[in-house]
Coordinates of C-alpha atoms and ligand atoms in Angstrom, one line a residue:
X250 CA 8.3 43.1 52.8
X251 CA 11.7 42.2 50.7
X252 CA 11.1 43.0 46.7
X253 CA 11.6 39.7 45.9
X254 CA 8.5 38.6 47.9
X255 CA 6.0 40.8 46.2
X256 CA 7.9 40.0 42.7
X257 CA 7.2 36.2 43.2
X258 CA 3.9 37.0 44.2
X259 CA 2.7 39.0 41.5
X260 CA 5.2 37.7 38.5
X261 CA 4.6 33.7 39.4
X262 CA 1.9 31.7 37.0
X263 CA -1.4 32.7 38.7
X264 CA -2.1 28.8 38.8
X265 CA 1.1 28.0 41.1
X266 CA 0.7 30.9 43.6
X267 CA -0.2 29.9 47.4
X268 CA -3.2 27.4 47.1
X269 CA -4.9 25.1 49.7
X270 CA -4.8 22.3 48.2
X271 CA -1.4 20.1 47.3
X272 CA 0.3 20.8 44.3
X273 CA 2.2 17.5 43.3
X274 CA 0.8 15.2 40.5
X275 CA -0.3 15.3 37.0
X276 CA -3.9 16.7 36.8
X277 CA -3.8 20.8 37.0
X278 CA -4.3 22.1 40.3
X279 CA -6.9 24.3 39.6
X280 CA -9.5 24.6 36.8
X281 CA -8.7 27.5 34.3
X282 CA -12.4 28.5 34.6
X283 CA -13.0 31.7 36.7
X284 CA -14.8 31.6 40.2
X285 CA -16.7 34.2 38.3
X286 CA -17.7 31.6 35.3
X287 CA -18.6 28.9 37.8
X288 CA -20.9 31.3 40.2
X289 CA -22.6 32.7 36.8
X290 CA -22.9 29.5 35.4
X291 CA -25.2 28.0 38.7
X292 CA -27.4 31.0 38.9
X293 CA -28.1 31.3 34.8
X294 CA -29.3 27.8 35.7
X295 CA -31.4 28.4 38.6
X296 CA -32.4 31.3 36.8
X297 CA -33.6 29.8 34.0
X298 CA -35.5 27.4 36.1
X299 CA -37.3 30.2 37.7
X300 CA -38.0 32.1 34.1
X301 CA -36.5 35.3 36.1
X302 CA -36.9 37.7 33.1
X303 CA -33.8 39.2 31.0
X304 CA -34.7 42.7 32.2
X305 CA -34.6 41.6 36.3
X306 CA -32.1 38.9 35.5
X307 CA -29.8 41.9 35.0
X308 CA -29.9 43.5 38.3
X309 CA -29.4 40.3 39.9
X310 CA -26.4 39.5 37.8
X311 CA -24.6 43.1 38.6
X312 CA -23.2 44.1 41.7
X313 CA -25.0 47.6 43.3
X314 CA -21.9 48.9 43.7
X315 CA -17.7 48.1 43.3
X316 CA -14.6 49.9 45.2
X317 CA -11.0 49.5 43.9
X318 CA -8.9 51.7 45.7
X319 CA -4.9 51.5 45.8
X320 CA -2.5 50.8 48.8
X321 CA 0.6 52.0 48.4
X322 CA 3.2 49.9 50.7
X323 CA 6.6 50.8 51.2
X324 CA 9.3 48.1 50.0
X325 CA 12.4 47.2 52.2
X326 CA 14.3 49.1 49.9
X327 CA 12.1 51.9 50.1
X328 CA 10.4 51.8 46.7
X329 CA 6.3 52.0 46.6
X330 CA 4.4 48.6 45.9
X331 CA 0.8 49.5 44.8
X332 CA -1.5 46.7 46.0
X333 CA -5.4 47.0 44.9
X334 CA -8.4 46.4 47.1
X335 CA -11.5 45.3 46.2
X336 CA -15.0 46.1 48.1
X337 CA -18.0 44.9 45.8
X338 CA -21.9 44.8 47.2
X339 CA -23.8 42.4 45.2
X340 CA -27.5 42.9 46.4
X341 CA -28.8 44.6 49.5
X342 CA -32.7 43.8 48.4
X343 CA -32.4 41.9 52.0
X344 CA -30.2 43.8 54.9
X345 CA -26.9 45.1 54.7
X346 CA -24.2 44.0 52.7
X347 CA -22.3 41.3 54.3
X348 CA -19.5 38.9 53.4
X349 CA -15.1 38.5 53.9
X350 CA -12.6 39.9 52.8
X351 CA -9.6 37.7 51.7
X352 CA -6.2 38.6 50.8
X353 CA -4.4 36.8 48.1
X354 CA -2.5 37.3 45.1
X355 CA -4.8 35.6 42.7
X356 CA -7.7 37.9 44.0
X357 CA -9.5 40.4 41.2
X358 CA -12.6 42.6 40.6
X359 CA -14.0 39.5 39.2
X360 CA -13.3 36.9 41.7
X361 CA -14.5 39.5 44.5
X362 CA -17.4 40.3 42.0
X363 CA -18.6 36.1 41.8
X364 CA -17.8 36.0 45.7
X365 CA -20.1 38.8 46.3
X366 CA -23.2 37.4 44.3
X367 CA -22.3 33.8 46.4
X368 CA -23.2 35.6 49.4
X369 CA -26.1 37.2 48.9
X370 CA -27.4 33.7 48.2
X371 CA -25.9 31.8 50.8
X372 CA -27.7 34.8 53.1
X373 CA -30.8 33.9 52.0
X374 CA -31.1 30.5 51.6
X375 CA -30.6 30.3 55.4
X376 CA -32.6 33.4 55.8
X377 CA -30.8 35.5 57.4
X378 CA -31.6 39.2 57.2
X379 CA -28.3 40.6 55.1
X380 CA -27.3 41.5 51.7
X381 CA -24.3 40.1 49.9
X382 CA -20.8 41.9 49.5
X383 CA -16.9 40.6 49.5
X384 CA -13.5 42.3 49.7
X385 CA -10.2 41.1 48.9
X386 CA -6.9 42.3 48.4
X387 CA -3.7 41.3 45.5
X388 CA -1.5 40.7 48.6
X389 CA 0.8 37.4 49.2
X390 CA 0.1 37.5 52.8
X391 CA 2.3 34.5 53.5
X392 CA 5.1 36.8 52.5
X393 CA 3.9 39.5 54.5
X394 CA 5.4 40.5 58.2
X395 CA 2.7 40.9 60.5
X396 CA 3.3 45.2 60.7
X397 CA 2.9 45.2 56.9
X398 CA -0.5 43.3 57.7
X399 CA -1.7 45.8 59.7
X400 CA -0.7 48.3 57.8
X401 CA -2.6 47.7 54.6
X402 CA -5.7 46.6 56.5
X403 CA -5.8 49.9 58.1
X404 CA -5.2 51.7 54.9
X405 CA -8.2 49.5 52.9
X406 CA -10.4 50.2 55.5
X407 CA -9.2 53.8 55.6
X408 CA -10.0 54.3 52.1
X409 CA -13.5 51.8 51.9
X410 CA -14.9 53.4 55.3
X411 CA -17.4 55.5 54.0
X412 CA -19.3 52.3 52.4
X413 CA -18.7 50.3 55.7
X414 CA -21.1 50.5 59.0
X415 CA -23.5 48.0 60.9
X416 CA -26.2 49.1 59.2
X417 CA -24.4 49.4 55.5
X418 CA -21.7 46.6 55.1
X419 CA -20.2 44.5 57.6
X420 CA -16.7 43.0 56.7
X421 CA -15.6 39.6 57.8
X422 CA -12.9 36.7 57.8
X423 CA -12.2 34.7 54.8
X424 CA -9.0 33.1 52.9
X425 CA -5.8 34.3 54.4
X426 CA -8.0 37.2 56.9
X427 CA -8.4 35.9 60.9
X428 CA -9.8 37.5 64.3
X429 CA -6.2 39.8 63.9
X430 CA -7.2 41.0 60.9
X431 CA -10.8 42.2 62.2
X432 CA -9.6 43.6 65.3
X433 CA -7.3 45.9 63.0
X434 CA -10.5 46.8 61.0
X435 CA -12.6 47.7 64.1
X436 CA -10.0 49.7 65.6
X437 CA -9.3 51.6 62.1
X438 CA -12.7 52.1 62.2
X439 CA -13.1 53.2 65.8
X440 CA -10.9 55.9 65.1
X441 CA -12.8 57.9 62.2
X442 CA -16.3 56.8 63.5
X443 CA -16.0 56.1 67.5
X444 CA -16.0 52.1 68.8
X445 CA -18.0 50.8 66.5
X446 CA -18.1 46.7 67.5
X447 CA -20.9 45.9 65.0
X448 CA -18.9 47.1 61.8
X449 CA -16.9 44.0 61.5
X450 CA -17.5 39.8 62.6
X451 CA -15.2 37.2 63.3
X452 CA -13.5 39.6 66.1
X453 CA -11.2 38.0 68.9
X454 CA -13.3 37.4 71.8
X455 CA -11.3 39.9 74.0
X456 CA -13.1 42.1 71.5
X457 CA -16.4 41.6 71.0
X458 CA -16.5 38.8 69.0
X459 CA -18.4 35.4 69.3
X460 CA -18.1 32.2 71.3
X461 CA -18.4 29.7 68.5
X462 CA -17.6 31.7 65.5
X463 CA -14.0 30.3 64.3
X464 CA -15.2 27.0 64.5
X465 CA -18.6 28.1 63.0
X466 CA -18.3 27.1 59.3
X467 CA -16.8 23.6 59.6
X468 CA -19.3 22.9 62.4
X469 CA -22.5 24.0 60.2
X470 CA -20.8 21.9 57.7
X471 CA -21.2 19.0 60.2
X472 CA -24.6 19.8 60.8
X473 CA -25.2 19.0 57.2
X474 CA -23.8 16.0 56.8
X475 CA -26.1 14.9 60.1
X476 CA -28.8 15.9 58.1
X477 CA -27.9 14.4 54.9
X478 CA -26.2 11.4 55.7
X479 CA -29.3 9.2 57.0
X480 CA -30.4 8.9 53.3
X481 CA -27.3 7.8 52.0
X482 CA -27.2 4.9 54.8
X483 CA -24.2 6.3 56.4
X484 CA -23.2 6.8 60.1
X485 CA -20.9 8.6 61.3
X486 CA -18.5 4.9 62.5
X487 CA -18.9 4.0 58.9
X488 CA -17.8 7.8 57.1
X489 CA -14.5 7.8 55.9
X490 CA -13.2 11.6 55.6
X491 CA -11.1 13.5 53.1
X492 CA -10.2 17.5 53.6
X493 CA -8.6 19.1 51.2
X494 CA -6.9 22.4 52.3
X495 CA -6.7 21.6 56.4
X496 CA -7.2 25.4 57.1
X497 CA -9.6 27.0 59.6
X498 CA -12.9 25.8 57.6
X499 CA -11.7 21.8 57.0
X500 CA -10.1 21.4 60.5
X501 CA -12.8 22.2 61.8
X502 CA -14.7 20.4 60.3
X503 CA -12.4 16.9 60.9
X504 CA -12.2 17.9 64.1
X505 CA -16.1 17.6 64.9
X506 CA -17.0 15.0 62.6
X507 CA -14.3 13.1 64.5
X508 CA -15.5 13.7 67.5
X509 CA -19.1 12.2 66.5
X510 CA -17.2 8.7 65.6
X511 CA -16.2 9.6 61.5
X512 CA -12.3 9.0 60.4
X513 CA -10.2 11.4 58.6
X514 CA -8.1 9.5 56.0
X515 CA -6.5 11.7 54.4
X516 CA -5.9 16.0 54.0
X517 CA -4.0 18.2 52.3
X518 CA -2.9 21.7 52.4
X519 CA -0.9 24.2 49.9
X520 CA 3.0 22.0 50.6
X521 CA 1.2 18.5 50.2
X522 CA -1.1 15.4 51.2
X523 CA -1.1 12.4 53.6
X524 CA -3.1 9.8 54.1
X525 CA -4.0 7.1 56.7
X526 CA -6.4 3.7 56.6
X527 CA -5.6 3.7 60.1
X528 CA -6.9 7.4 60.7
X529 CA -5.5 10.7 61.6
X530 CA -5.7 12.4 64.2
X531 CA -7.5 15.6 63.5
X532 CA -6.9 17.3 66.7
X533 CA -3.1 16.4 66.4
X534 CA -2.8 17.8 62.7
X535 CA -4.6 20.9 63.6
X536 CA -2.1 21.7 66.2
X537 CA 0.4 20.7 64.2
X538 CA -1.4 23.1 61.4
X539 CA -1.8 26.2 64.3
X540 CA 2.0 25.5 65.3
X541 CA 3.1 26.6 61.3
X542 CA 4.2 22.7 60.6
X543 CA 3.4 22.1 56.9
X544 CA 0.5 19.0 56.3
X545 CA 3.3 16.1 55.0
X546 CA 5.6 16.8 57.7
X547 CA 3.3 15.5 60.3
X548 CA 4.3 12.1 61.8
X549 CA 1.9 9.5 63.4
X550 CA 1.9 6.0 63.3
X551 CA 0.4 4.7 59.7
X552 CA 0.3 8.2 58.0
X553 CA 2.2 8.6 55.1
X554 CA 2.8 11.3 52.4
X555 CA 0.8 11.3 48.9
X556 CA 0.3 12.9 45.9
X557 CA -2.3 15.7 45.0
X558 CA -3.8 13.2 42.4
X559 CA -3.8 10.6 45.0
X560 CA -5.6 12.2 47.8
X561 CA -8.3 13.2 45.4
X562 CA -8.6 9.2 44.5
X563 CA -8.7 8.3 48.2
X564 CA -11.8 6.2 49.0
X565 CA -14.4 7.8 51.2
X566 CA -17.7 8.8 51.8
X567 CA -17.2 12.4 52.4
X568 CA -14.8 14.3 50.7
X569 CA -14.4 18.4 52.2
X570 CA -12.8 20.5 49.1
X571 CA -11.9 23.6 51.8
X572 CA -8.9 24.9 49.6
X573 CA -9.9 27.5 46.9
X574 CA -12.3 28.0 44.1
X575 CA -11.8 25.7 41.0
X576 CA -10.4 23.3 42.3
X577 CA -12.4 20.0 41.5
X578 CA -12.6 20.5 37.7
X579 CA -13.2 18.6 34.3
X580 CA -9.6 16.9 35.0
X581 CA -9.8 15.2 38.1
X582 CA -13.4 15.2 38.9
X583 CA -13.6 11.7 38.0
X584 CA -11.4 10.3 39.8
X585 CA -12.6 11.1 43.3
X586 CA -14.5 8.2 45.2
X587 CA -16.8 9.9 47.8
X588 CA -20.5 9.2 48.4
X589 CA -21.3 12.6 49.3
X590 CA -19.5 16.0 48.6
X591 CA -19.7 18.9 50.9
X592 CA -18.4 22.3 49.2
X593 CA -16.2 23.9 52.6
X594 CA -14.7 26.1 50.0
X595 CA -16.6 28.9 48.1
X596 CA -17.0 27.5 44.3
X597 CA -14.6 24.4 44.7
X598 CA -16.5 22.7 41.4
X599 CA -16.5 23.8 38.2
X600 CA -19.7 23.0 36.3
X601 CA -18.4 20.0 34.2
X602 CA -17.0 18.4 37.3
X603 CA -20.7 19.1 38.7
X604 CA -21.8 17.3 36.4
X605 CA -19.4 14.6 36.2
X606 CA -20.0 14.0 39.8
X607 CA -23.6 14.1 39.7
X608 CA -23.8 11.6 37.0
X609 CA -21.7 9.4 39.4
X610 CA -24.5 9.4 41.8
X611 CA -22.2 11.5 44.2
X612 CA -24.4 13.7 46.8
X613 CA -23.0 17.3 46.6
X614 CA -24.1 19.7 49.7
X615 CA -23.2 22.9 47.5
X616 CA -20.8 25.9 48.9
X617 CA -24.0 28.2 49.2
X618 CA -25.2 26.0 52.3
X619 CA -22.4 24.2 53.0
X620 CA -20.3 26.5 54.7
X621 CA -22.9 29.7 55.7
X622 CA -22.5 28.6 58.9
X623 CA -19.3 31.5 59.3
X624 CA -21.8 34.0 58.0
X625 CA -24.8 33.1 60.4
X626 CA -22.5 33.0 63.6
X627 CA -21.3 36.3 61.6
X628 CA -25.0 37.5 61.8
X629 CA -25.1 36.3 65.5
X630 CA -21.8 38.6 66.4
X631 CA -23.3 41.4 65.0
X632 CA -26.8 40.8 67.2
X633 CA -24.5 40.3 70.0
X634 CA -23.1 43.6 69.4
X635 CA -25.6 45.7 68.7
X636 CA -27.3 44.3 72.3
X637 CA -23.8 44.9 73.8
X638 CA -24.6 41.6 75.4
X639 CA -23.0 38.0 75.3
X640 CA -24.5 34.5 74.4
X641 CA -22.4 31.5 75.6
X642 CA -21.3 28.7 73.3
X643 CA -24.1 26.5 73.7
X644 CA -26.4 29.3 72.9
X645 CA -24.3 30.0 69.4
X646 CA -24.1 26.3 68.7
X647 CA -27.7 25.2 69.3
X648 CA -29.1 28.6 67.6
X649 CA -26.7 27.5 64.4
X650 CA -27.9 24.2 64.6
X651 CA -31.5 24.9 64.1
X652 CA -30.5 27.9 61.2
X653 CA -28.5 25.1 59.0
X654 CA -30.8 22.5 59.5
X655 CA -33.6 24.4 58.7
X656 CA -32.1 25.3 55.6
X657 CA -31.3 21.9 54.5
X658 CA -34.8 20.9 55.1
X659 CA -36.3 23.9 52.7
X660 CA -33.8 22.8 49.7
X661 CA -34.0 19.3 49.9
X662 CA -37.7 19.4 50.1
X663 CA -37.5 21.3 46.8
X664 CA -35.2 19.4 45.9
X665 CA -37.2 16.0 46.1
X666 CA -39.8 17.7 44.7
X667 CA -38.4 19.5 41.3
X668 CA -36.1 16.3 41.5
X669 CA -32.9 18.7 40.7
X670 CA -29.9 18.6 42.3
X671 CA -29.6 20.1 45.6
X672 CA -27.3 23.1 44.0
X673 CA -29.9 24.4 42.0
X674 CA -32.9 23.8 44.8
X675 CA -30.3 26.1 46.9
X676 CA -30.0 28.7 44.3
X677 CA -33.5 28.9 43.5
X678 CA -34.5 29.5 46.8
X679 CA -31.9 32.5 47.0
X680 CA -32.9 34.1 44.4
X681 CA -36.7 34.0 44.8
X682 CA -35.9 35.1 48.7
X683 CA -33.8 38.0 46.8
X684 CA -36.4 38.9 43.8
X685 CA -39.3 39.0 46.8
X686 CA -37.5 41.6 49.4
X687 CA -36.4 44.0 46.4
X688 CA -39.8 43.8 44.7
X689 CA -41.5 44.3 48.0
X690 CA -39.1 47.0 48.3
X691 CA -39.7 49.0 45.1
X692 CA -36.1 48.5 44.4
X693 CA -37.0 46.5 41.2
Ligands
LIG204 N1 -16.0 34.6 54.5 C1 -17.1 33.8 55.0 C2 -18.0 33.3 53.8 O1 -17.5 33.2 52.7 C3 -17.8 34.4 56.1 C4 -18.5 35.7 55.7 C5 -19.1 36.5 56.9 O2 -19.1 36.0 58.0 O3 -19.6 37.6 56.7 O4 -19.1 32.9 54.0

């Protein structure tokens, strides 16, 4: 890596560095609030709800246990660059720990910390048997070459392998981390502890890893909105789309709610946003995407280029924030124009734009169901390996189906009958899944 690209990457303001989501127009990108206030913030709520005691409340709160380790990475011009990494497991109370790791210069104890304590809810609100854990590293990995990749993957896991192992922790994909990166871990890990498939998901499938599972999120996302739509009157010929942040979770996602009849009108990523009345298509921008073409440089018939601010304001009925935490705040929560909102990203919404969106009669599909469909393909990798066998894609699919739509069915029953928003229905039924296994336990 050249100095100057780890300079701009740790010296630019935090709120302008590498973000999935356009960063034209007037309202701020991203909300000042922490992932870390926003996770805290839904689960005192949900908490509260359930009258979880102070004394409990507390080890739910904290994580079990937090690595920081440093890896050192030699500069072109031969000077050290200390990057940190970050391994923090939330709550085992129900499996081992399980969640991404995602590299980024924004990423800190803290955000790793709220990430953590999102997973272990998201695992058990669709009930399946694992803790909750995240990882992440400080490092601009747009500025990285792919050797310097590698290298500091192998040297995190290197240094983080003795809290790792199918039956401890079982690291995954998340922002800026792909099938590459996981390959890298399980080799890493192959060579202190012997070929060890199980201690990573979201592998290539030349190693190991699942039919299904990089489309996996977006397409449990879709699941959802099959579910939910119905009650809102909506069809997929008469949905409207908006993703912001056309990564691996929101092309997905456009991709297969395209395919059942919806229109994408309008996406973004971190260089800008376009829009279309006419419809894009979502096949077409994701190769674009794949092929390193930035989002407004894409050229089709009818699509033109737009603000931030304005793809936020684009009429829909679904809008996909898929970019990063924070950003659908107090500031621009207001002017988006969906019917239903389905969280792609982990914490998109602060709380005031929760509740600014709520109070617009907006349906909002929160982030801890929304996109677990990653984590329960995830889950179904790690059966897979442990079998040493292989389902096929239909298998994956219809075995994800029934997970998320299950799910959906247990929090919007609870839902309709606390009459709370779906959010809190979803949290509550985390936590109580959580509070049973470590009571049951003896943990607590
Ligand atoms: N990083 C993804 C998430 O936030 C997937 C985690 C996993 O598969 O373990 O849910």
């Amino acid at each position: 890596m050249a100095d100057s690209g780890v300079k701009s990457a740790t010296d630019e303001s935090p709120r302008a560095a590498n973000r999935g989501g356009a960063t034209q127009g007037s309202a701020p990108v991203r909300a000042e609030v922490s992932n870390y206030d926003i996770v805290s913030h839904y689960f005192e709520l949900a908490a509260d709800r359930l009258d979880v005691p102070d004394d409990v409340r507390a080890v739910l709160r904290s994580a079990y246990r937090e690595v920081q380790v440093q890896i050192p990475i030699e500069l072109s011009d031969g000077r050290l660059h200390v990057f940190s990494g970050y391994r923090v497991q939330h709550n085992g109370a129900r499996g081992p720990y399980k969640g991404g790791v995602r590299y980024h210069p924004e990423v800190d104890l803290d955000e790793v910390r709220a990430l953590a304590s999102l997973m272990t809810w998201k695992t058990a609100i669709t009930g399946i048997p694992f803790g909750g854990a995240k990882g992440g590293i400080n490092v601009p990995a747009s500025d990285c070459t792919t050797a310097e990749l590698q290298q500091i993957t192998r040297s995190f896991i290197d240094k983080i392998d003795k809290v790792l192992g199918p039956t401890r922790d079982i690291p995954a994909p998340d922002v800026n981390t792909n099938a590459q990166t996981m390959a890298w871990m399980m080799d890493e890990y192959g060579k202190l502890h012997g070929h060890t498939p199980a201690i990573v998901t979201g592998k290539p499938i030349s190693l190991e890893g699942s039919f299904g599972r990089e489309a996996a999120t977006g397409r449990g996302l879709v699941y959802l909105y099959e579910e939910a739509a119905p009650d809102l009157g909506l069809t997929p010929e008469s949905t409207r789309v908006v993703v912001q942040g056309y990564g691996n979770v929101g092309s997905w996602a456009a991709r297969i709610i395209g395919d059942l009849g919806a229109t994408l009108v309008g996406a973004s990523d971190q260089h800008g946003a376009i829009r279309s009345e006419r419809g894009i298509d979502p096949h077409a921008l994701a190769a674009h995407a794949k092929e390193g073409g930035r989002l407004p440089d894409f050229q089709a018939d009818g699509v033109e280029p737009i603000s931030a601010d304005e793809l936020l304001a684009l009429e829909c009925e679904v809008f996909v924030p898929a970019a990063l935490g924070g950003m659908i705040h107090e500031a621009n929560a207001d002017s988006i124009r969906c019917r239903m909102l389905i969280e792609g990203a982990n914490s998109p919404t602060t709380p005031a734009a929760d509740r600014i969106l709520l109070d617009k009669g907006v349906t909002i599909i929160p982030d801890v169901m929304a996109n677990a469909g990653g984590v329960v393909v995830s889950y179904f990798e790690w059966v897979q390996n442990l079998q040493h066998f292989r389902w096929d894609e239909d298998e994956v699919n219809a075995r994800l189906s029934k997970i998320m739509r299950q799910a959906y069915a247990e929090v919007s029953a609870r839902q309709a009958e606390e009459d709370t928003p779906l959010r809190v229905a979803a949290y509550e039924t985390g936590i109580e899944r959580v509070l049973d296994a470590a009571r049951t336990r003896g943990y607590i």
